[in-house]
Amino acid sequence: MKSAVALAALLCLFPHGAYADGRLNFRVDFNRTQVPGIHDDVGFSWGGVEVEVEKAFAKPKIVLSGFSLGLRRELFPAFTSFGQDRGVHRWDEGTYLMLRLYRRFDVTGDRSWSIGPSIALLYGVPGTTLDRTTGSTRSDGGFDYTHVFPMRNADVPKGLADTADIGTDSALFYPEVSLSIRKTLARGGISLEWLGGVRMIRFGIVDSGSQGAVFSERRMYIPSGGMRVGFRIF
Amino acid sequence: MGKPHDSSTMANKCLLILGASVLLYAGCQRRAPAAPSPVQEAGVVPDTNAWAPCVVVQSPGGVPFGTQMAAVQKLQRAGKMTWIRLNTRLDGAGREYHLEARRMGLKIFSIIALADLEQAGWEAAFDRLYATYPSDIWEIAGEISNADPNVNPATVTPDYYMAKFRDLYNYVKTRYPGVTLTSAPTYGTGNGGAAELEQFFKLGLLDMDVVVAMNVYSHPALSSYATVIDRYAARLAGKRIWVTETGSSNPENHIAWVQEFYPRLVNTLHPEMICWYALWGGTGPGGDNGFGLLDLVESGRPIERPLFKALAGES
């Protein structure tokens, strides 16, 4: 995380003249995985939306064509306390800050089509969005289950955690690598991107049953597919 | 000359694909309409598959007794009630609920009030209540940090509670080897429950062969519990976890609470059982019958709320 912040700070020090353009991008994506347990596999899928501000360099810097900073939400409607209201979207469930670094290669002479890899670093609060359990009740009333959960590996600033009523150690930091194909329209004013990527999240897995219990950890490579649309804003 | 035309065609295709993608995404994210669907209006019973067969029943006795137990029997016959959570008191009040529940073949989850434990001494209180009330599981105190005087005359700290609970656990294991105890449920509103739960764990709760109890009334509480439950996941494997109280104070959200919140409870806490609070919340001070599956029980002519009807198989 520290290295990502340092890299972002360095990028921000480049003179403005180096920027080719800046865009406001919106992304939607779908993610699906199957986490293998000893007794059962636990599968789940989820969607997310992102808003990001992208800055592209006039010429690649080191190996980068540009970078973006954004906010990711994995939609999670919930209840207020005591269920007085429902359908309330909670910011502290599935909300991430995102830094994305990318390289882009033009594939057509007019530069309207391009292809490029990117790596994004996400930091945020998964809440309960990535906790899953499958199980069954035994005849003796006991509960056999396989529980998978993200290994939360980062802290939330105390002031923010106190404000939001969440624990300080409830954050998740993970990378995503992706490859996208971009088409620009309206003289570059609008861009459309089709993208496929892989999120790398470490999960904890608990298999608990009458035969005993087993705990393990596994880094999951989670396929993600989606689309990004962008508008040049500067 | 062909280029502008090609570019325009390509742009149109792209926009079509974009539009289709957005519509598909919106369609996938679309939630059930708030208004009753035509199917519901036609009298189809709402889905309550996520329900767990445990309900908290207050025990004031008198007119409500017969009404409450008739409702309990209705849920039991519908296969929606296996466990009943009942109060106990040193003066023996409400014993008729235990006896009737036992006669009906229900499993009984009894809660011993902190005030009674403190008044008689923890071991002595347990001896007296064990001799008075039939029960399958004993919950040792309610929410110890709940300052509501209707729940506790005084609160106690996790350190104090765990010291007393450990002594009682050792006493019960020696004197009543077959008895199952449950720890005090953590106070599941705001962020307090998770901190309290972790404190219990640090003070040795996971070293005991007991049921770990939690009350969960809000998403912040559930989200905070998740961080503790997941942090202690390896040590919790094989432990019994019960959500001893959950529910919505808005009767219009009862069914949604079961459909949407119960699955999240299972996914996050993997509880063996979830108990709905409550069949009827009463009418006295502190009574909050927004949670009640029934209303106007004291009148002897109760009103069945939508979740009760759905559980009982009525449209």
Coordinates of C-alpha atoms in Angstrom, one line a residue:
Chain A
M1 CA 0.0 0.0 0.0
K2 CA 2.8 2.4 0.9
S3 CA 4.5 1.8 -2.4
A4 CA 1.3 2.4 -4.3
V5 CA 0.7 5.7 -2.5
A6 CA 4.3 6.8 -3.2
L7 CA 4.0 5.9 -6.9
A8 CA 0.7 7.9 -7.1
A9 CA 2.4 10.9 -5.4
L10 CA 5.3 10.7 -7.9
L11 CA 2.9 10.6 -10.8
C12 CA 1.2 13.7 -9.5
L13 CA 4.5 15.6 -9.6
F14 CA 4.7 15.4 -13.4
P15 CA 4.2 18.8 -15.1
H16 CA 0.7 19.4 -16.4
G17 CA 2.1 19.8 -19.9
A18 CA 2.9 16.1 -19.9
Y19 CA -0.8 15.2 -19.8
A20 CA -2.4 14.4 -23.1
D21 CA -5.9 14.4 -21.7
G22 CA -8.0 13.7 -18.6
R23 CA -11.1 11.6 -18.5
L24 CA -14.0 10.8 -16.3
N25 CA -14.6 7.1 -16.5
F26 CA -17.5 4.9 -15.4
R27 CA -17.1 1.1 -15.2
V28 CA -19.4 -1.8 -14.5
D29 CA -18.1 -5.4 -14.0
F30 CA -19.1 -8.8 -13.0
N31 CA -17.0 -11.2 -10.9
R32 CA -17.5 -14.9 -10.3
T33 CA -15.4 -17.5 -8.4
Q34 CA -15.6 -20.8 -6.7
V35 CA -13.6 -21.2 -3.5
P36 CA -12.8 -24.8 -2.9
G37 CA -13.3 -26.2 0.6
I38 CA -12.6 -29.6 1.9
H39 CA -16.3 -30.6 2.2
D40 CA -17.9 -28.2 -0.2
D41 CA -17.0 -25.6 -2.7
V42 CA -18.4 -22.2 -2.1
G43 CA -19.3 -20.2 -5.2
F44 CA -20.3 -16.6 -5.4
S45 CA -20.6 -13.8 -8.0
W46 CA -21.0 -10.1 -7.6
G47 CA -21.1 -6.9 -9.5
G48 CA -19.4 -3.6 -9.0
V49 CA -19.4 0.0 -10.4
E50 CA -16.5 2.4 -10.5
V51 CA -16.0 6.0 -11.1
E52 CA -12.5 7.2 -11.8
V53 CA -10.5 10.3 -13.0
E54 CA -7.9 9.2 -15.5
K55 CA -4.9 11.1 -16.7
A56 CA -3.1 10.0 -19.8
F57 CA 0.5 11.2 -20.6
A58 CA 1.4 12.7 -23.9
K59 CA 4.2 10.2 -24.1
P60 CA 4.7 7.1 -22.0
K61 CA 6.5 7.8 -18.7
I62 CA 8.8 4.9 -17.9
V63 CA 6.4 2.2 -19.0
L64 CA 3.1 3.9 -18.2
S65 CA 0.7 5.6 -20.5
G66 CA -1.3 7.0 -17.7
F67 CA -3.0 6.4 -14.4
S68 CA -6.3 6.9 -12.7
L69 CA -7.8 7.4 -9.2
G70 CA -11.3 6.2 -8.4
L71 CA -13.9 4.9 -6.2
R72 CA -15.4 1.4 -6.4
R73 CA -18.7 0.3 -5.0
E74 CA -20.0 -3.3 -4.9
L75 CA -23.7 -2.6 -4.5
F76 CA -25.0 -3.7 -1.2
P77 CA -28.5 -2.6 -0.1
A78 CA -29.2 -3.2 3.6
F79 CA -31.4 -2.2 6.6
T80 CA -31.0 0.6 9.1
S81 CA -30.8 -0.5 12.7
F82 CA -33.8 -2.5 13.9
G83 CA -34.9 -2.8 10.3
Q84 CA -36.9 0.5 10.3
D85 CA -35.8 1.2 6.7
R86 CA -34.6 -1.2 4.1
G87 CA -32.8 -0.9 0.8
V88 CA -30.3 1.5 2.3
H89 CA -27.0 1.5 0.5
R90 CA -24.2 1.3 3.1
W91 CA -20.9 3.0 2.2
D92 CA -19.0 0.7 4.6
E93 CA -20.0 -2.4 2.7
G94 CA -18.0 -3.1 -0.5
T95 CA -16.4 0.3 -0.9
Y96 CA -12.9 0.8 -2.2
L97 CA -10.5 3.4 -3.2
M98 CA -8.7 2.5 -6.4
L99 CA -5.4 3.5 -8.1
R100 CA -4.9 2.2 -11.6
L101 CA -1.7 2.3 -13.7
Y102 CA -1.9 1.4 -17.4
R103 CA 0.0 1.1 -20.6
R104 CA -1.8 1.5 -23.9
F105 CA -0.7 0.4 -27.4
D106 CA -2.4 1.9 -30.5
V107 CA -3.6 -0.7 -33.0
T108 CA -4.9 1.5 -35.7
G109 CA -3.2 4.4 -37.5
D110 CA -5.8 6.9 -36.4
R111 CA -5.3 5.8 -32.8
S112 CA -9.0 5.2 -32.4
W113 CA -8.5 1.6 -31.3
S114 CA -6.0 0.6 -28.7
I115 CA -5.2 -2.2 -26.4
G116 CA -3.5 -2.2 -23.1
P117 CA -2.7 -3.9 -19.7
S118 CA -3.3 -2.3 -16.4
I119 CA -2.9 -3.0 -12.7
A120 CA -5.2 -1.6 -10.1
L121 CA -4.7 -1.5 -6.4
L122 CA -7.8 -1.5 -4.3
Y123 CA -8.1 -0.5 -0.7
G124 CA -11.4 -0.5 1.1
V125 CA -14.0 -2.2 3.4
P126 CA -15.6 -5.4 2.1
G127 CA -18.0 -5.5 5.0
T128 CA -19.9 -8.8 4.7
T129 CA -20.1 -8.8 0.9
L130 CA -17.4 -11.5 0.5
D131 CA -18.4 -13.7 3.4
R132 CA -20.2 -16.9 2.4
T133 CA -21.2 -20.1 4.1
T134 CA -22.7 -23.3 2.9
G135 CA -23.8 -25.8 5.4
S136 CA -26.3 -28.4 6.6
T137 CA -27.8 -29.3 9.9
R138 CA -27.0 -32.8 11.2
S139 CA -29.6 -35.1 12.6
D140 CA -28.1 -34.3 16.1
G141 CA -28.8 -30.6 15.6
G142 CA -25.1 -29.7 14.9
F143 CA -24.2 -27.6 11.9
D144 CA -21.6 -28.7 9.3
Y145 CA -20.4 -25.8 7.3
T146 CA -17.8 -24.4 4.9
H147 CA -17.2 -20.7 5.6
V148 CA -15.1 -18.5 3.3
F149 CA -14.1 -15.0 3.9
P150 CA -11.7 -12.4 2.7
M151 CA -8.5 -12.1 4.7
R152 CA -8.8 -8.5 5.8
N153 CA -5.2 -7.2 5.7
A154 CA -5.3 -3.5 6.2
D155 CA -6.4 -0.9 8.7
V156 CA -9.0 1.8 8.5
P157 CA -8.0 5.2 10.0
K158 CA -9.3 5.3 13.6
G159 CA -11.3 8.5 13.1
L160 CA -13.1 7.1 10.1
A161 CA -13.7 3.7 11.8
D162 CA -15.2 5.4 14.8
T163 CA -17.4 7.6 12.6
A164 CA -18.6 4.6 10.7
D165 CA -18.9 2.2 13.6
I166 CA -16.6 -0.3 12.1
G167 CA -13.4 -2.0 13.4
T168 CA -10.1 -0.4 12.6
D169 CA -8.7 -3.7 11.2
S170 CA -11.6 -4.4 8.8
A171 CA -10.1 -3.2 5.5
L172 CA -8.9 -5.2 2.5
F173 CA -6.1 -4.4 0.1
Y174 CA -5.7 -6.3 -3.1
P175 CA -4.6 -6.0 -6.7
E176 CA -6.4 -6.5 -10.0
V177 CA -4.7 -6.9 -13.4
S178 CA -6.7 -6.5 -16.5
L179 CA -6.5 -6.1 -20.2
S180 CA -8.7 -3.8 -22.2
I181 CA -9.6 -2.9 -25.7
R182 CA -10.5 0.8 -26.1
K183 CA -12.3 2.6 -28.9
T184 CA -12.4 6.3 -28.9
L185 CA -15.2 8.3 -30.6
A186 CA -16.0 11.9 -31.3
R187 CA -12.4 12.8 -31.8
G188 CA -11.4 11.2 -28.6
G189 CA -14.1 12.9 -26.5
I190 CA -15.8 9.6 -25.7
S191 CA -14.1 6.2 -25.1
L192 CA -15.5 2.8 -24.8
E193 CA -13.5 0.0 -23.2
W194 CA -14.2 -3.7 -23.0
L195 CA -12.1 -5.3 -20.3
G196 CA -11.3 -8.6 -18.7
G197 CA -9.2 -9.0 -15.6
V198 CA -8.3 -11.0 -12.6
R199 CA -8.7 -9.9 -8.9
M200 CA -6.3 -11.5 -6.5
I201 CA -7.9 -11.8 -3.1
R202 CA -6.7 -14.1 -0.3
F203 CA -9.6 -16.0 1.3
G204 CA -9.7 -17.9 4.6
I205 CA -11.6 -21.2 4.4
V206 CA -13.1 -23.1 7.4
D207 CA -14.5 -26.6 7.0
S208 CA -16.3 -27.6 10.2
G209 CA -18.1 -30.8 10.7
S210 CA -18.6 -33.8 12.9
Q211 CA -15.3 -35.2 11.6
G212 CA -13.4 -32.2 12.9
A213 CA -12.4 -28.8 11.6
V214 CA -9.9 -27.6 9.1
F215 CA -8.7 -24.1 8.4
S216 CA -6.8 -23.0 5.4
E217 CA -6.0 -19.9 3.3
R218 CA -6.0 -19.6 -0.4
R219 CA -5.2 -16.8 -2.8
M220 CA -8.0 -16.8 -5.4
Y221 CA -7.6 -15.4 -8.9
I222 CA -11.1 -14.2 -9.6
P223 CA -12.1 -13.5 -13.2
S224 CA -13.7 -10.1 -13.8
G225 CA -15.3 -8.9 -17.0
G226 CA -16.9 -5.5 -17.7
M227 CA -17.0 -2.3 -19.6
R228 CA -15.8 1.2 -19.1
V229 CA -17.1 4.4 -20.7
G230 CA -15.1 7.6 -20.5
F231 CA -15.5 11.3 -21.3
R232 CA -12.7 13.7 -21.8
I233 CA -13.0 16.5 -19.3
F234 CA -9.7 18.3 -19.6
Chain B
M1 CA -15.0 8.3 -49.1
G2 CA -15.8 5.1 -47.3
K3 CA -14.1 6.0 -44.1
P4 CA -16.6 8.4 -42.5
H5 CA -19.3 5.9 -43.2
D6 CA -17.3 3.0 -41.7
S7 CA -16.4 5.1 -38.7
S8 CA -20.1 6.1 -38.2
T9 CA -21.2 2.5 -38.5
M10 CA -18.6 1.4 -36.0
A11 CA -19.6 4.2 -33.6
N12 CA -23.3 3.1 -33.9
K13 CA -22.4 -0.5 -33.2
C14 CA -20.3 0.6 -30.2
L15 CA -23.1 2.7 -28.8
L16 CA -25.6 -0.2 -29.3
I17 CA -23.3 -2.6 -27.4
L18 CA -22.8 0.0 -24.7
G19 CA -26.5 0.5 -24.4
A20 CA -27.1 -3.2 -24.3
S21 CA -24.4 -3.6 -21.6
V22 CA -25.9 -0.9 -19.5
L23 CA -29.4 -2.4 -19.8
L24 CA -28.2 -5.9 -19.0
Y25 CA -26.3 -4.6 -16.0
A26 CA -29.3 -2.6 -14.8
G27 CA -31.5 -5.7 -15.3
C28 CA -29.2 -7.9 -13.3
Q29 CA -29.1 -5.4 -10.4
R30 CA -32.8 -4.7 -10.3
R31 CA -34.3 -5.5 -7.0
A32 CA -37.8 -6.8 -6.2
P33 CA -40.3 -4.0 -6.4
A34 CA -41.4 -2.5 -3.1
A35 CA -45.0 -2.8 -4.0
P36 CA -46.6 -6.2 -3.8
S37 CA -46.2 -8.1 -7.0
P38 CA -49.2 -9.5 -8.9
V39 CA -48.3 -12.9 -7.7
Q40 CA -48.3 -11.8 -4.0
E41 CA -51.6 -10.0 -4.6
A42 CA -53.0 -13.3 -5.9
G43 CA -52.5 -14.8 -2.5
V44 CA -49.2 -16.7 -2.9
V45 CA -47.4 -17.1 0.5
P46 CA -44.1 -15.1 0.6
D47 CA -40.9 -17.1 0.5
T48 CA -39.5 -17.7 4.1
N49 CA -37.0 -20.4 3.2
A50 CA -34.3 -18.6 5.1
W51 CA -36.2 -18.8 8.4
A52 CA -34.7 -20.7 11.3
P53 CA -37.2 -22.4 13.6
C54 CA -36.6 -20.5 16.9
V55 CA -38.7 -17.7 18.4
V56 CA -38.4 -15.7 21.6
V57 CA -41.6 -15.9 23.7
Q58 CA -42.1 -13.5 26.6
S59 CA -43.9 -15.1 29.5
P60 CA -46.3 -12.7 31.3
G61 CA -48.9 -15.4 31.9
G62 CA -52.5 -14.5 32.3
V63 CA -54.7 -14.0 29.2
P64 CA -51.6 -13.9 26.8
F65 CA -50.5 -17.3 27.8
G66 CA -53.1 -19.3 26.0
T67 CA -53.0 -17.0 23.0
Q68 CA -49.2 -17.2 22.7
M69 CA -49.0 -20.9 23.1
A70 CA -51.8 -21.4 20.5
A71 CA -49.7 -19.3 18.1
V72 CA -46.6 -21.3 19.0
Q73 CA -48.5 -24.5 18.2
K74 CA -49.5 -23.1 14.8
L75 CA -45.9 -22.3 13.9
Q76 CA -44.8 -25.7 15.2
R77 CA -47.3 -27.5 13.1
A78 CA -46.2 -25.5 10.1
G79 CA -42.7 -26.8 10.8
K80 CA -41.4 -23.3 11.6
M81 CA -40.8 -23.7 15.3
T82 CA -38.5 -26.2 16.9
W83 CA -37.0 -24.1 19.6
I84 CA -38.6 -21.7 22.0
R85 CA -36.6 -19.2 24.0
L86 CA -38.2 -18.5 27.4
N87 CA -37.4 -16.4 30.4
T88 CA -36.8 -17.8 33.9
R89 CA -37.2 -16.2 37.3
L90 CA -36.2 -17.1 40.8
D91 CA -39.9 -16.8 41.9
G92 CA -40.9 -19.4 39.3
A93 CA -42.9 -17.0 37.2
G94 CA -43.8 -18.2 33.7
R95 CA -43.1 -21.9 34.5
E96 CA -46.4 -22.8 32.7
Y97 CA -44.8 -21.8 29.4
H98 CA -41.9 -24.2 30.0
L99 CA -44.3 -27.0 30.9
E100 CA -46.6 -26.4 28.0
A101 CA -43.6 -26.1 25.6
R102 CA -42.2 -29.4 26.9
R103 CA -45.7 -31.0 26.5
M104 CA -45.8 -29.9 22.9
G105 CA -42.4 -31.4 22.3
L106 CA -40.5 -28.2 21.7
K107 CA -36.9 -27.7 22.6
I108 CA -36.4 -25.1 25.3
F109 CA -33.7 -22.4 25.4
S110 CA -33.9 -20.7 28.8
I111 CA -32.4 -17.4 29.7
I112 CA -31.4 -16.6 33.2
A113 CA -31.5 -12.9 34.1
L114 CA -28.4 -11.2 35.3
A115 CA -30.3 -9.7 38.2
D116 CA -31.3 -13.2 39.4
L117 CA -27.7 -14.5 39.2
E118 CA -26.4 -11.5 41.1
Q119 CA -29.2 -11.7 43.7
A120 CA -28.9 -15.3 44.6
G121 CA -25.3 -16.0 43.7
W122 CA -24.5 -17.5 40.3
E123 CA -24.3 -21.2 41.3
A124 CA -27.2 -21.0 43.8
A125 CA -29.4 -19.3 41.2
F126 CA -28.6 -22.0 38.6
D127 CA -29.4 -24.8 41.1
R128 CA -32.8 -23.3 41.9
L129 CA -33.7 -22.5 38.3
Y130 CA -32.5 -25.9 37.0
A131 CA -34.7 -27.5 39.5
T132 CA -37.7 -25.4 38.5
Y133 CA -37.7 -25.1 34.8
P134 CA -37.3 -27.9 32.2
S135 CA -34.8 -26.7 29.6
D136 CA -32.4 -28.0 26.9
I137 CA -29.9 -25.1 26.8
W138 CA -29.3 -22.4 29.5
E139 CA -28.3 -18.9 28.5
I140 CA -26.4 -17.3 31.3
A141 CA -27.6 -13.7 31.5
G142 CA -29.0 -11.5 28.8
E143 CA -27.1 -8.5 27.2
I144 CA -24.7 -7.6 30.0
S145 CA -23.9 -4.2 28.5
N146 CA -27.5 -3.2 27.8
A147 CA -28.3 -0.3 30.1
D148 CA -32.0 -0.5 29.5
P149 CA -33.4 -1.0 33.1
N150 CA -36.0 -3.3 31.7
V151 CA -33.2 -5.6 30.7
N152 CA -30.6 -5.1 33.5
P153 CA -30.9 -3.2 36.7
A154 CA -27.1 -2.7 36.3
T155 CA -24.6 -3.6 33.6
V156 CA -21.4 -5.5 34.2
T157 CA -18.1 -5.6 32.3
P158 CA -16.9 -8.5 30.2
D159 CA -14.1 -9.1 32.7
Y160 CA -16.5 -9.4 35.6
Y161 CA -18.9 -11.5 33.6
M162 CA -16.3 -13.9 32.3
A163 CA -14.8 -14.5 35.8
K164 CA -18.3 -15.4 37.1
F165 CA -19.2 -17.4 34.0
R166 CA -16.0 -19.5 34.1
D167 CA -16.7 -20.4 37.8
L168 CA -20.3 -21.3 37.0
Y169 CA -19.2 -23.3 33.9
N170 CA -16.8 -25.4 36.0
Y171 CA -19.5 -25.8 38.7
V172 CA -22.1 -27.0 36.1
K173 CA -19.7 -29.3 34.3
T174 CA -19.0 -31.0 37.6
R175 CA -22.5 -31.1 39.0
Y176 CA -24.6 -31.3 35.8
P177 CA -22.4 -32.9 33.2
G178 CA -25.1 -33.1 30.5
V179 CA -26.1 -29.5 30.7
T180 CA -25.3 -27.1 27.8
L181 CA -24.6 -23.5 28.7
T182 CA -24.7 -20.4 26.4
S183 CA -22.7 -17.3 27.0
A184 CA -24.4 -13.9 27.5
P185 CA -25.4 -12.6 24.1
T186 CA -23.4 -9.6 22.9
Y187 CA -25.3 -6.4 22.3
G188 CA -25.8 -6.4 18.6
T189 CA -26.4 -2.7 17.8
G190 CA -23.9 -0.2 16.7
N191 CA -20.3 -1.5 17.0
G192 CA -20.5 -2.6 20.7
G193 CA -21.3 -6.2 20.1
A194 CA -18.2 -7.1 18.2
A195 CA -15.8 -5.5 20.7
E196 CA -17.6 -7.3 23.5
L197 CA -17.5 -10.6 21.6
E198 CA -13.8 -10.3 21.1
Q199 CA -13.3 -9.4 24.7
F200 CA -15.1 -12.6 25.6
F201 CA -12.8 -14.6 23.3
K202 CA -9.7 -13.0 24.8
L203 CA -11.0 -13.8 28.3
G204 CA -11.3 -17.5 27.4
L205 CA -14.8 -18.1 26.1
L206 CA -13.4 -20.3 23.3
D207 CA -11.7 -22.6 25.8
M208 CA -15.1 -23.6 27.1
D209 CA -17.5 -26.1 25.6
V210 CA -20.4 -23.7 25.4
V211 CA -22.7 -22.1 22.8
V212 CA -21.5 -18.6 21.7
A213 CA -24.5 -16.3 21.7
M214 CA -24.9 -13.1 19.7
N215 CA -27.8 -10.6 19.2
V216 CA -27.8 -8.9 15.8
Y217 CA -30.1 -6.0 15.1
S218 CA -28.2 -4.0 12.6
H219 CA -25.9 -4.1 9.6
P220 CA -23.1 -2.2 11.3
A221 CA -23.2 -4.8 14.1
L222 CA -23.2 -7.7 11.6
S223 CA -20.3 -6.1 9.6
S224 CA -18.3 -5.6 12.8
Y225 CA -19.0 -9.2 14.0
A226 CA -17.7 -10.4 10.6
T227 CA -14.2 -9.0 11.3
V228 CA -14.1 -10.7 14.7
I229 CA -15.7 -14.0 13.6
D230 CA -13.3 -14.2 10.6
R231 CA -10.3 -13.3 12.7
Y232 CA -11.0 -16.1 15.1
A233 CA -12.3 -18.4 12.3
A234 CA -9.8 -21.2 13.0
R235 CA -10.6 -21.3 16.7
L236 CA -14.3 -21.0 16.1
A237 CA -14.4 -24.1 13.9
G238 CA -16.5 -26.7 15.6
K239 CA -17.9 -24.2 18.1
R240 CA -21.7 -23.7 18.3
I241 CA -22.9 -20.2 17.5
W242 CA -26.4 -19.0 18.0
V243 CA -28.0 -15.7 17.1
T244 CA -30.2 -15.5 20.1
E245 CA -32.1 -12.4 19.0
T246 CA -32.7 -10.7 15.7
G247 CA -35.6 -9.0 14.1
S248 CA -37.1 -5.8 12.7
S249 CA -39.1 -3.3 14.7
N250 CA -41.0 -2.4 11.6
P251 CA -43.7 -5.1 10.9
E252 CA -43.7 -4.2 7.2
N253 CA -40.0 -5.3 7.0
H254 CA -40.4 -8.6 8.9
I255 CA -40.6 -10.7 5.8
A256 CA -37.8 -8.8 4.1
W257 CA -35.7 -9.3 7.2
V258 CA -36.0 -13.0 6.9
Q259 CA -35.5 -13.0 3.2
E260 CA -32.6 -10.6 3.1
F261 CA -30.9 -10.4 6.5
Y262 CA -31.2 -14.1 7.6
P263 CA -29.1 -15.3 4.7
R264 CA -26.5 -12.6 5.5
L265 CA -26.4 -13.8 9.1
V266 CA -25.8 -17.4 7.9
N267 CA -23.1 -16.3 5.4
T268 CA -21.3 -14.2 7.9
L269 CA -21.7 -15.9 11.3
H270 CA -22.6 -19.5 10.3
P271 CA -24.9 -19.9 13.3
E272 CA -26.4 -23.2 14.2
M273 CA -29.7 -21.4 15.1
I274 CA -31.3 -18.0 14.7
C275 CA -34.0 -16.9 17.0
W276 CA -36.6 -14.2 16.0
Y277 CA -37.3 -11.6 18.6
A278 CA -40.2 -11.9 19.4
L279 CA -43.6 -13.7 19.2
W280 CA -45.0 -10.7 21.1
G281 CA -43.2 -7.9 22.7
G282 CA -45.7 -7.1 25.4
T283 CA -47.4 -3.9 26.3
G284 CA -45.6 -3.0 29.5
P285 CA -42.8 -0.5 30.0
G286 CA -40.0 -1.2 27.5
G287 CA -42.3 -3.4 25.5
D288 CA -41.6 -2.8 21.8
N289 CA -44.0 -4.8 19.9
G290 CA -42.9 -3.6 16.5
F291 CA -40.8 -6.8 16.6
G292 CA -43.8 -8.9 17.4
L293 CA -45.1 -11.6 15.0
L294 CA -48.5 -11.0 16.8
D295 CA -50.2 -7.8 18.0
L296 CA -52.9 -7.2 20.5
V297 CA -52.2 -10.5 22.3
E298 CA -53.3 -9.0 25.6
S299 CA -56.8 -8.7 24.1
G300 CA -57.1 -12.4 23.6
R301 CA -57.9 -11.7 19.9
P302 CA -54.5 -11.4 18.4
I303 CA -53.7 -9.9 15.1
E304 CA -51.3 -12.0 13.0
R305 CA -48.7 -9.9 11.3
P306 CA -47.6 -10.7 7.7
L307 CA -44.5 -12.8 8.7
F308 CA -46.5 -14.9 11.1
K309 CA -49.1 -15.6 8.3
A310 CA -46.3 -16.5 5.9
L311 CA -44.7 -18.8 8.4
A312 CA -48.0 -20.4 9.2
G313 CA -48.6 -21.0 5.5
E314 CA -51.4 -18.4 5.3
S315 CA -51.6 -15.9 2.4

